[in-house]
Amino acid sequence: MRLILVINCGSSSAKYQLFDVGKHISLAKGLIERIGQADSCRDYYEAIEIIVARLTDKKKGAISSRDEIRGIGHRVVHGGEEFKSSVLINEKVLKSILKYCELAPLHNPPSLSGIKACSKILKGIKQVAVFDTSFHQTMPEKAFLYGIPFRYYEKHGIRKYGFHGTSHRFVAEKAAGRLGRPLKSLRLITCHLGNGCSMTAVNRGRSVDTSMGLTPLEGLLMGTRSGDLDPAIVFYLIEKEKLSAESISDILNKESGLLGVSGVSNDMRDLVKSTKSKTKSAKRSRLAIDMFVYRIKKYIGAYFAAMGGLDAVVFTAGIGENHPWLVRRIAVDLRNVVPEKVKFLVIPTNEELLIARDTYEIIKKRSA
Ligand code: ADP
C-alpha cells in the first residue's frame, strides 16, 4: 500500500489525514484543537504523538504499525520565492521555512514544529513540504510587484506571494478533466471562497495573478478580513481613532469583511438566514453579500482582461461549494459580459489529497 500521512499544523490546531495514494482513498482523518491550552495537549510534539497513537490504535487504528507509512506531507503556508514546487525536507529546507516565519509569523512556526516532531516520532520516514505560495511563483513581475520603491522588494521581499495555491491548483486540474480538455489549453479563473477567500487567474495551467498579496489580507471581502482598501485608511484611522498599528491590523483581519459590514456574522449561512428575517440586520446582511459578490465579479472582469480570454470560472471551498445561488447570480450578472461559451463550475477542493500525491511522487522519485 502507498500510505501517505498529511499533516496540517495551523496556529493552534493540527489536522491529519492518512491516504492510500494508490487507491485514491482516505483511510483516516482527524483534528487536534486548542494546542497549548489547558484542556488540550501541551505542544505540537504531543499532538503528533496523539495522532500516531490514534492511527496505530489496536482497536480503532487504520494501520497496525507506523512502518506502513511511506511518507509524510506537510502543508507549509509560506515558501517565499525559493520554493516553486513541493520539496523533500532536509536541513536546508528547514532553515528556509524558518526564514519565512518573518513573512508568515502565525503559520510557518507551527509547521516547523510539526515537521520537527515527526522527524523524532516517525524517525526515518521521508517528509515533504507542500507550500501554499508555490503555485503562484509563476506570476510575472508586473503582477506580483507593488508600486512602491523597488528597494523594499529587494531588501524585505515585499511583493505579492498569494495563498491557497494547493486548492487553486487542485480545482484547476479537476476543471480540465471536467471540461475534457488539457489544462495547457485553458484559461481559468478559480475562486476559493471559504473563511479566507482568494481568486487566481490560471492561464494554461500557470498562476498569472492572484488576489491575496504579501499576506492573506488583500483581495476579496472575506469572513472577517477587509480585502482591498485604500492604504490611506490606515493612517486616517490612526489619527481619528487614536489607534495603534496593531489594533488596526486586528480590525482589518478579525473585525472586517462580512462580519464587519453586516454586524451579524462572518458565516455566510448566518447572513443568508439574516437576509430572510424581519430584523434590522437584514439590510446590512444583504449589503455585505452584495459587496462580496460585487468584488468577485470585478476580479473576474480583471482576470478575464489580464488573460485575454476565458474558458471557465471555478468555485470551491465552503461558500463556493455550498451556495449555488451565488454561482448562479454571478453567471447571470455576467452573461452579457463574458462569451457565451464560458462555463461556471463548482468543484470541491481537496488540498490534502494533492499534498499526499505530491509527497508520494517526490518520495518515489527519490527512492528510484
Ligand atoms: P475555512 O476557510 O476555514 O476552511 P470553509 O471552507 O468551510 O472554511 O468556509 C467557511 C464558509 O463556508 C462559511 O461562510 C460557511 O457559511 C460556508 N459553509 C461551509 N460549509 C457549508 C455548508 N455545508 N453549507 C453552507 N455553507 C457552508
Short mmCIF file of C-alpha atoms and ligand atoms in Angstrom, two decimals:
data_model
loop_
_atom_site.label_atom_id
_atom_site.label_comp_id
_atom_site.label_asym_id
_atom_site.label_seq_id
_atom_site.Cartn_x
_atom_site.Cartn_y
_atom_site.Cartn_z
CA MET A 1 0.00 0.00 0.00
CA ARG A 2 1.14 3.53 -0.73
CA LEU A 3 0.26 5.21 2.54
CA ILE A 4 0.94 8.90 2.94
CA LEU A 5 0.21 10.87 6.11
CA VAL A 6 -0.76 14.51 5.54
CA ILE A 7 -0.20 16.94 8.40
CA ASN A 8 -1.52 20.49 8.50
CA CYS A 9 -0.35 22.37 11.59
CA GLY A 10 -2.27 25.63 11.98
CA SER A 11 -1.87 28.40 14.54
CA SER A 12 -3.47 26.31 17.32
CA SER A 13 -4.50 23.04 15.70
CA ALA A 14 -3.12 20.02 13.87
CA LYS A 15 -5.21 18.34 11.16
CA TYR A 16 -4.19 14.98 9.78
CA GLN A 17 -5.31 12.59 7.10
CA LEU A 18 -3.95 9.22 6.02
CA PHE A 19 -4.27 8.41 2.31
CA ASP A 20 -3.80 5.33 0.25
CA VAL A 21 -2.49 7.19 -2.78
CA GLY A 22 -2.67 4.10 -5.00
CA LYS A 23 -6.40 3.72 -4.43
CA HIS A 24 -7.09 7.49 -4.07
CA ILE A 25 -8.83 6.92 -0.74
CA SER A 26 -8.63 8.48 2.69
CA LEU A 27 -8.22 5.86 5.45
CA ALA A 28 -8.39 8.12 8.50
CA LYS A 29 -8.59 11.74 9.39
CA GLY A 30 -8.87 13.93 12.44
CA LEU A 31 -8.08 17.13 14.22
CA ILE A 32 -6.38 18.15 17.43
CA GLU A 33 -7.58 21.55 18.57
CA ARG A 34 -6.60 24.18 21.13
CA ILE A 35 -2.96 23.09 21.23
CA GLY A 36 -1.20 24.77 24.16
CA GLN A 37 -4.46 25.36 26.09
CA ALA A 38 -5.14 23.77 29.47
CA ASP A 39 -7.83 21.42 28.07
CA SER A 40 -5.72 20.10 25.18
CA CYS A 41 -2.19 18.85 24.58
CA ARG A 42 0.93 20.80 25.55
CA ASP A 43 2.51 21.40 22.14
CA TYR A 44 2.84 20.12 18.56
CA TYR A 45 5.16 17.32 19.66
CA GLU A 46 2.45 15.92 21.89
CA ALA A 47 -0.15 16.47 19.14
CA ILE A 48 1.88 14.34 16.70
CA GLU A 49 2.27 11.65 19.39
CA ILE A 50 -1.52 11.58 19.79
CA ILE A 51 -2.03 11.37 16.01
CA VAL A 52 0.36 8.41 15.69
CA ALA A 53 -1.27 6.70 18.69
CA ARG A 54 -4.73 7.15 17.10
CA LEU A 55 -3.58 5.81 13.73
CA THR A 56 -1.93 2.72 15.25
CA ASP A 57 -4.55 2.06 17.95
CA LYS A 58 -5.06 -1.71 18.19
CA LYS A 59 -8.87 -1.49 18.10
CA LYS A 60 -9.73 1.60 16.06
CA GLY A 61 -6.50 2.47 14.25
CA ALA A 62 -6.26 2.47 10.43
CA ILE A 63 -2.81 0.78 10.45
CA SER A 64 -1.06 -1.73 12.65
CA SER A 65 2.37 -0.11 12.64
CA ARG A 66 3.94 3.26 11.81
CA ASP A 67 6.25 1.40 9.40
CA GLU A 68 3.33 1.21 6.95
CA ILE A 69 3.58 4.97 6.36
CA ARG A 70 5.66 5.62 3.25
CA GLY A 71 5.91 9.40 3.59
CA ILE A 72 4.62 12.47 5.37
CA GLY A 73 3.38 15.55 3.53
CA HIS A 74 3.22 18.84 5.42
CA ARG A 75 1.21 21.87 4.43
CA VAL A 76 3.51 24.87 4.80
CA VAL A 77 1.98 28.29 4.21
CA HIS A 78 4.99 30.33 3.12
CA GLY A 79 7.83 29.25 0.88
CA GLY A 80 8.89 32.75 -0.21
CA GLU A 81 10.40 32.96 -3.70
CA GLU A 82 12.60 29.95 -3.09
CA PHE A 83 10.09 27.12 -3.43
CA LYS A 84 8.39 26.90 -6.79
CA SER A 85 7.13 23.39 -6.12
CA SER A 86 6.90 20.84 -3.31
CA VAL A 87 10.23 19.59 -1.89
CA LEU A 88 11.75 16.80 0.15
CA ILE A 89 12.56 18.20 3.59
CA ASN A 90 16.20 18.39 4.66
CA GLU A 91 18.21 20.72 6.91
CA LYS A 92 18.45 23.41 4.21
CA VAL A 93 14.69 23.38 3.61
CA LEU A 94 14.07 23.65 7.36
CA LYS A 95 16.30 26.72 7.53
CA SER A 96 14.36 28.36 4.70
CA ILE A 97 10.99 27.63 6.32
CA LEU A 98 12.39 29.24 9.45
CA LYS A 99 13.49 32.27 7.42
CA TYR A 100 9.97 32.72 6.02
CA CYS A 101 8.49 32.79 9.54
CA GLU A 102 9.04 36.53 9.24
CA LEU A 103 6.55 36.68 6.37
CA ALA A 104 4.06 34.24 7.95
CA PRO A 105 4.53 34.56 11.73
CA LEU A 106 1.29 32.77 12.61
CA HIS A 107 1.61 29.91 10.15
CA ASN A 108 5.19 28.84 9.46
CA PRO A 109 6.27 28.28 13.10
CA PRO A 110 3.61 25.59 13.78
CA SER A 111 4.54 23.83 10.52
CA LEU A 112 8.17 23.77 11.61
CA SER A 113 7.19 22.34 14.99
CA GLY A 114 5.11 19.65 13.26
CA ILE A 115 7.98 18.68 10.94
CA LYS A 116 10.48 18.52 13.80
CA ALA A 117 8.09 16.42 15.89
CA CYS A 118 7.57 13.98 13.00
CA SER A 119 11.31 13.64 12.43
CA LYS A 120 11.63 12.38 16.01
CA ILE A 121 8.40 10.44 16.50
CA LEU A 122 8.27 8.96 12.98
CA LYS A 123 12.04 8.79 12.56
CA GLY A 124 13.30 7.64 9.20
CA ILE A 125 10.09 8.39 7.27
CA LYS A 126 10.68 10.87 4.47
CA GLN A 127 8.91 14.22 4.76
CA VAL A 128 7.80 16.62 2.03
CA ALA A 129 6.79 20.29 2.30
CA VAL A 130 3.92 21.50 0.10
CA PHE A 131 3.68 25.30 0.08
CA ASP A 132 0.56 27.46 -0.29
CA THR A 133 2.66 30.01 -2.13
CA SER A 134 4.49 27.83 -4.67
CA PHE A 135 1.70 27.58 -7.30
CA HIS A 136 1.78 31.39 -7.60
CA GLN A 137 5.53 31.57 -8.24
CA THR A 138 4.79 31.65 -11.99
CA MET A 139 3.29 35.16 -11.71
CA PRO A 140 5.17 37.71 -13.81
CA GLU A 141 6.84 40.72 -12.13
CA LYS A 142 4.21 43.10 -13.46
CA ALA A 143 1.60 41.16 -11.47
CA PHE A 144 3.48 40.45 -8.26
CA LEU A 145 5.23 43.77 -7.62
CA TYR A 146 3.64 46.65 -5.72
CA GLY A 147 4.04 50.23 -6.87
CA ILE A 148 6.36 51.15 -4.00
CA PRO A 149 10.13 51.83 -4.15
CA PHE A 150 11.82 48.78 -5.68
CA ARG A 151 14.34 48.66 -2.84
CA TYR A 152 11.69 47.33 -0.46
CA TYR A 153 11.23 44.31 -2.68
CA GLU A 154 14.99 43.80 -2.76
CA LYS A 155 15.52 44.45 0.94
CA HIS A 156 12.44 42.89 2.56
CA GLY A 157 10.89 40.72 -0.15
CA ILE A 158 7.75 42.90 -0.21
CA ARG A 159 5.69 41.57 -3.13
CA LYS A 160 2.52 39.63 -3.83
CA TYR A 161 3.01 35.95 -2.91
CA GLY A 162 -0.57 34.68 -2.98
CA PHE A 163 -2.03 31.81 -0.92
CA HIS A 164 -4.44 28.84 -1.22
CA GLY A 165 -2.13 27.68 -4.05
CA THR A 166 -2.77 23.97 -3.43
CA SER A 167 -6.51 24.50 -3.69
CA HIS A 168 -6.32 26.63 -6.85
CA ARG A 169 -4.04 24.05 -8.47
CA PHE A 170 -6.27 21.14 -7.44
CA VAL A 171 -9.51 22.62 -8.81
CA ALA A 172 -7.82 23.89 -11.99
CA GLU A 173 -6.66 20.33 -12.75
CA LYS A 174 -10.12 18.94 -11.94
CA ALA A 175 -11.77 21.58 -14.14
CA ALA A 176 -9.67 20.48 -17.10
CA GLY A 177 -10.88 16.92 -16.52
CA ARG A 178 -14.49 18.09 -16.24
CA LEU A 179 -14.20 20.11 -19.48
CA GLY A 180 -12.43 17.22 -21.23
CA ARG A 181 -9.59 19.47 -22.37
CA PRO A 182 -5.89 19.68 -21.50
CA LEU A 183 -5.15 22.21 -18.73
CA LYS A 184 -2.48 23.67 -21.02
CA SER A 185 -5.19 24.83 -23.44
CA LEU A 186 -7.43 26.55 -20.87
CA ARG A 187 -7.83 30.00 -19.37
CA LEU A 188 -9.47 29.60 -15.98
CA ILE A 189 -10.42 31.77 -13.04
CA THR A 190 -10.50 29.80 -9.79
CA CYS A 191 -12.38 31.20 -6.79
CA HIS A 192 -11.56 29.71 -3.37
CA LEU A 193 -14.34 31.06 -1.17
CA GLY A 194 -14.06 29.87 2.43
CA ASN A 195 -13.43 31.90 5.57
CA GLY A 196 -10.42 33.17 3.69
CA CYS A 197 -11.20 33.95 0.05
CA SER A 198 -8.93 34.29 -2.97
CA MET A 199 -9.14 34.18 -6.75
CA THR A 200 -6.49 33.14 -9.26
CA ALA A 201 -6.07 33.66 -12.99
CA VAL A 202 -4.81 30.30 -14.25
CA ASN A 203 -3.51 30.72 -17.79
CA ARG A 204 -2.75 27.36 -19.42
CA GLY A 205 -2.04 25.74 -16.04
CA ARG A 206 0.07 28.58 -14.63
CA SER A 207 -0.98 31.10 -11.99
CA VAL A 208 -0.51 34.52 -13.64
CA ASP A 209 -2.24 36.61 -10.98
CA THR A 210 -3.95 36.10 -7.66
CA SER A 211 -5.94 38.28 -5.29
CA MET A 212 -4.11 37.69 -1.98
CA GLY A 213 -0.83 39.55 -1.57
CA LEU A 214 2.13 39.83 0.77
CA THR A 215 -0.31 38.48 3.36
CA PRO A 216 -3.75 36.85 3.08
CA LEU A 217 -5.42 40.21 3.79
CA GLU A 218 -5.52 41.55 0.24
CA GLY A 219 -8.21 40.97 -2.37
CA LEU A 220 -11.75 39.75 -1.86
CA LEU A 221 -14.06 40.58 1.01
CA MET A 222 -13.73 37.60 3.42
CA GLY A 223 -15.34 36.30 6.60
CA THR A 224 -13.52 38.77 8.87
CA ARG A 225 -10.89 40.30 6.54
CA SER A 226 -11.41 43.53 4.63
CA GLY A 227 -9.60 42.59 1.43
CA ASP A 228 -8.63 45.52 -0.84
CA LEU A 229 -8.76 49.02 0.58
CA ASP A 230 -7.09 52.39 0.19
CA PRO A 231 -3.92 52.17 2.36
CA ALA A 232 -4.51 55.78 3.43
CA ILE A 233 -7.46 54.49 5.52
CA VAL A 234 -4.89 53.06 7.93
CA PHE A 235 -3.31 56.49 8.57
CA TYR A 236 -6.71 58.14 8.76
CA LEU A 237 -7.84 55.69 11.44
CA ILE A 238 -4.59 56.10 13.37
CA GLU A 239 -5.29 59.82 13.53
CA LYS A 240 -9.06 59.88 14.02
CA GLU A 241 -9.47 56.94 16.38
CA LYS A 242 -6.03 57.19 18.03
CA LEU A 243 -5.43 53.52 17.27
CA SER A 244 -2.13 51.65 17.25
CA ALA A 245 -0.89 49.83 14.17
CA GLU A 246 -1.55 46.55 15.98
CA SER A 247 -5.19 47.39 16.71
CA ILE A 248 -5.73 48.37 13.07
CA SER A 249 -4.23 45.10 11.96
CA ASP A 250 -6.69 43.32 14.28
CA ILE A 251 -9.62 45.35 12.91
CA LEU A 252 -8.72 44.61 9.28
CA ASN A 253 -8.04 40.92 9.92
CA LYS A 254 -10.59 39.97 12.55
CA GLU A 255 -13.42 42.52 12.63
CA SER A 256 -13.93 43.41 8.97
CA GLY A 257 -15.29 41.62 5.88
CA LEU A 258 -18.74 40.01 6.03
CA LEU A 259 -18.73 40.33 9.83
CA GLY A 260 -17.71 43.98 9.90
CA VAL A 261 -20.18 45.14 7.26
CA SER A 262 -23.18 43.08 8.38
CA GLY A 263 -22.60 43.34 12.12
CA VAL A 264 -24.22 39.88 12.18
CA SER A 265 -21.70 37.13 11.42
CA ASN A 266 -18.66 36.08 9.40
CA ASP A 267 -20.53 32.95 8.33
CA MET A 268 -22.39 33.02 5.01
CA ARG A 269 -25.08 30.65 6.35
CA ASP A 270 -25.97 33.14 9.10
CA LEU A 271 -26.02 36.02 6.66
CA VAL A 272 -28.35 34.25 4.24
CA LYS A 273 -30.67 33.44 7.15
CA SER A 274 -30.49 37.04 8.35
CA THR A 275 -31.48 38.48 4.93
CA LYS A 276 -34.72 36.50 5.15
CA SER A 277 -35.54 37.73 8.64
CA LYS A 278 -37.64 40.73 9.51
CA THR A 279 -34.90 42.20 11.69
CA LYS A 280 -32.96 45.43 11.22
CA SER A 281 -29.87 43.37 10.44
CA ALA A 282 -31.44 42.02 7.23
CA LYS A 283 -30.49 45.12 5.24
CA ARG A 284 -26.87 45.12 6.30
CA SER A 285 -26.55 41.37 5.75
CA ARG A 286 -27.83 41.93 2.22
CA LEU A 287 -25.29 44.73 1.76
CA ALA A 288 -22.43 42.51 2.96
CA ILE A 289 -23.45 39.79 0.48
CA ASP A 290 -23.80 42.35 -2.33
CA MET A 291 -20.29 43.65 -1.63
CA PHE A 292 -18.95 40.07 -1.51
CA VAL A 293 -20.48 39.23 -4.90
CA TYR A 294 -19.57 42.58 -6.47
CA ARG A 295 -15.90 42.18 -5.67
CA ILE A 296 -15.79 38.64 -7.09
CA LYS A 297 -17.35 39.98 -10.32
CA LYS A 298 -14.76 42.78 -10.51
CA TYR A 299 -11.92 40.28 -10.19
CA ILE A 300 -13.48 38.05 -12.86
CA GLY A 301 -13.52 41.06 -15.19
CA ALA A 302 -9.93 41.95 -14.32
CA TYR A 303 -8.56 38.44 -14.80
CA PHE A 304 -10.57 37.90 -17.99
CA ALA A 305 -8.86 41.01 -19.38
CA ALA A 306 -5.45 40.04 -17.94
CA MET A 307 -5.54 36.63 -19.68
CA GLY A 308 -7.15 37.97 -22.86
CA GLY A 309 -9.80 35.26 -22.74
CA LEU A 310 -11.70 32.87 -20.52
CA ASP A 311 -12.97 29.29 -20.70
CA ALA A 312 -14.36 28.72 -17.20
CA VAL A 313 -14.82 30.20 -13.75
CA VAL A 314 -14.44 27.61 -10.99
CA PHE A 315 -15.94 27.94 -7.49
CA THR A 316 -14.71 25.99 -4.48
CA ALA A 317 -14.38 25.82 -0.63
CA GLY A 318 -17.13 26.30 1.98
CA ILE A 319 -19.01 29.14 0.29
CA GLY A 320 -18.12 28.22 -3.30
CA GLU A 321 -19.28 24.62 -2.88
CA ASN A 322 -22.42 25.12 -0.80
CA HIS A 323 -24.14 28.27 -2.05
CA PRO A 324 -25.34 27.57 -5.61
CA TRP A 325 -27.38 30.81 -5.61
CA LEU A 326 -24.10 32.75 -5.53
CA VAL A 327 -22.67 30.99 -8.57
CA ARG A 328 -26.00 31.39 -10.42
CA ARG A 329 -26.18 35.06 -9.54
CA ILE A 330 -22.65 35.75 -10.81
CA ALA A 331 -23.25 33.73 -14.00
CA VAL A 332 -26.49 35.62 -14.70
CA ASP A 333 -24.96 39.03 -13.98
CA LEU A 334 -22.04 38.32 -16.31
CA ARG A 335 -23.99 36.73 -19.16
CA ASN A 336 -23.58 39.78 -21.39
CA VAL A 337 -20.00 40.38 -20.28
CA VAL A 338 -18.17 37.08 -20.84
CA PRO A 339 -18.52 34.98 -24.01
CA GLU A 340 -21.44 32.55 -24.03
CA LYS A 341 -19.11 29.51 -24.06
CA VAL A 342 -17.66 30.37 -20.60
CA LYS A 343 -18.64 27.70 -18.07
CA PHE A 344 -19.37 28.33 -14.38
CA LEU A 345 -18.32 25.22 -12.45
CA VAL A 346 -18.49 24.14 -8.82
CA ILE A 347 -15.66 21.75 -7.91
CA PRO A 348 -14.98 20.55 -4.35
CA THR A 349 -11.41 21.20 -3.30
CA ASN A 350 -9.19 18.59 -1.66
CA GLU A 351 -5.89 20.16 -0.67
CA GLU A 352 -4.90 17.19 1.49
CA LEU A 353 -5.20 14.76 -1.43
CA LEU A 354 -2.95 16.95 -3.57
CA ILE A 355 -0.40 17.16 -0.72
CA ALA A 356 -0.48 13.35 -0.46
CA ARG A 357 0.02 12.95 -4.21
CA ASP A 358 2.91 15.44 -4.35
CA THR A 359 4.52 13.70 -1.38
CA TYR A 360 4.24 10.28 -2.97
CA GLU A 361 5.61 11.48 -6.32
CA ILE A 362 8.64 13.15 -4.71
CA ILE A 363 9.41 10.18 -2.47
CA LYS A 364 9.03 7.73 -5.38
CA LYS A 365 11.48 9.75 -7.49
CA ARG A 366 13.99 9.88 -4.66
CA SER A 367 13.78 6.16 -4.00
CA ALA A 368 14.05 5.20 -7.69
P1 ADP B 1 -12.13 27.53 6.04
O1 ADP B 1 -11.76 28.63 5.09
O2 ADP B 1 -11.93 27.91 7.48
O3 ADP B 1 -11.58 26.18 5.67
P2 ADP B 1 -14.70 26.80 4.85
O4 ADP B 1 -14.06 26.48 3.56
O5 ADP B 1 -15.53 25.73 5.50
O6 ADP B 1 -13.71 27.39 5.94
O7 ADP B 1 -15.64 28.08 4.60
C1 ADP B 1 -16.42 28.67 5.60
C2 ADP B 1 -17.60 29.35 4.93
O8 ADP B 1 -18.28 28.38 4.13
C3 ADP B 1 -18.62 29.92 5.88
O9 ADP B 1 -19.05 31.20 5.44
C4 ADP B 1 -19.78 28.94 5.83
O10 ADP B 1 -21.02 29.62 5.86
C5 ADP B 1 -19.64 28.29 4.48
N1 ADP B 1 -20.00 26.86 4.55
C6 ADP B 1 -19.17 25.84 4.92
N2 ADP B 1 -19.84 24.66 4.87
C7 ADP B 1 -21.11 24.95 4.48
C8 ADP B 1 -22.29 24.16 4.24
N3 ADP B 1 -22.29 22.83 4.41
N4 ADP B 1 -23.41 24.80 3.84
C9 ADP B 1 -23.42 26.11 3.67
N5 ADP B 1 -22.36 26.93 3.88
C10 ADP B 1 -21.22 26.36 4.27
#
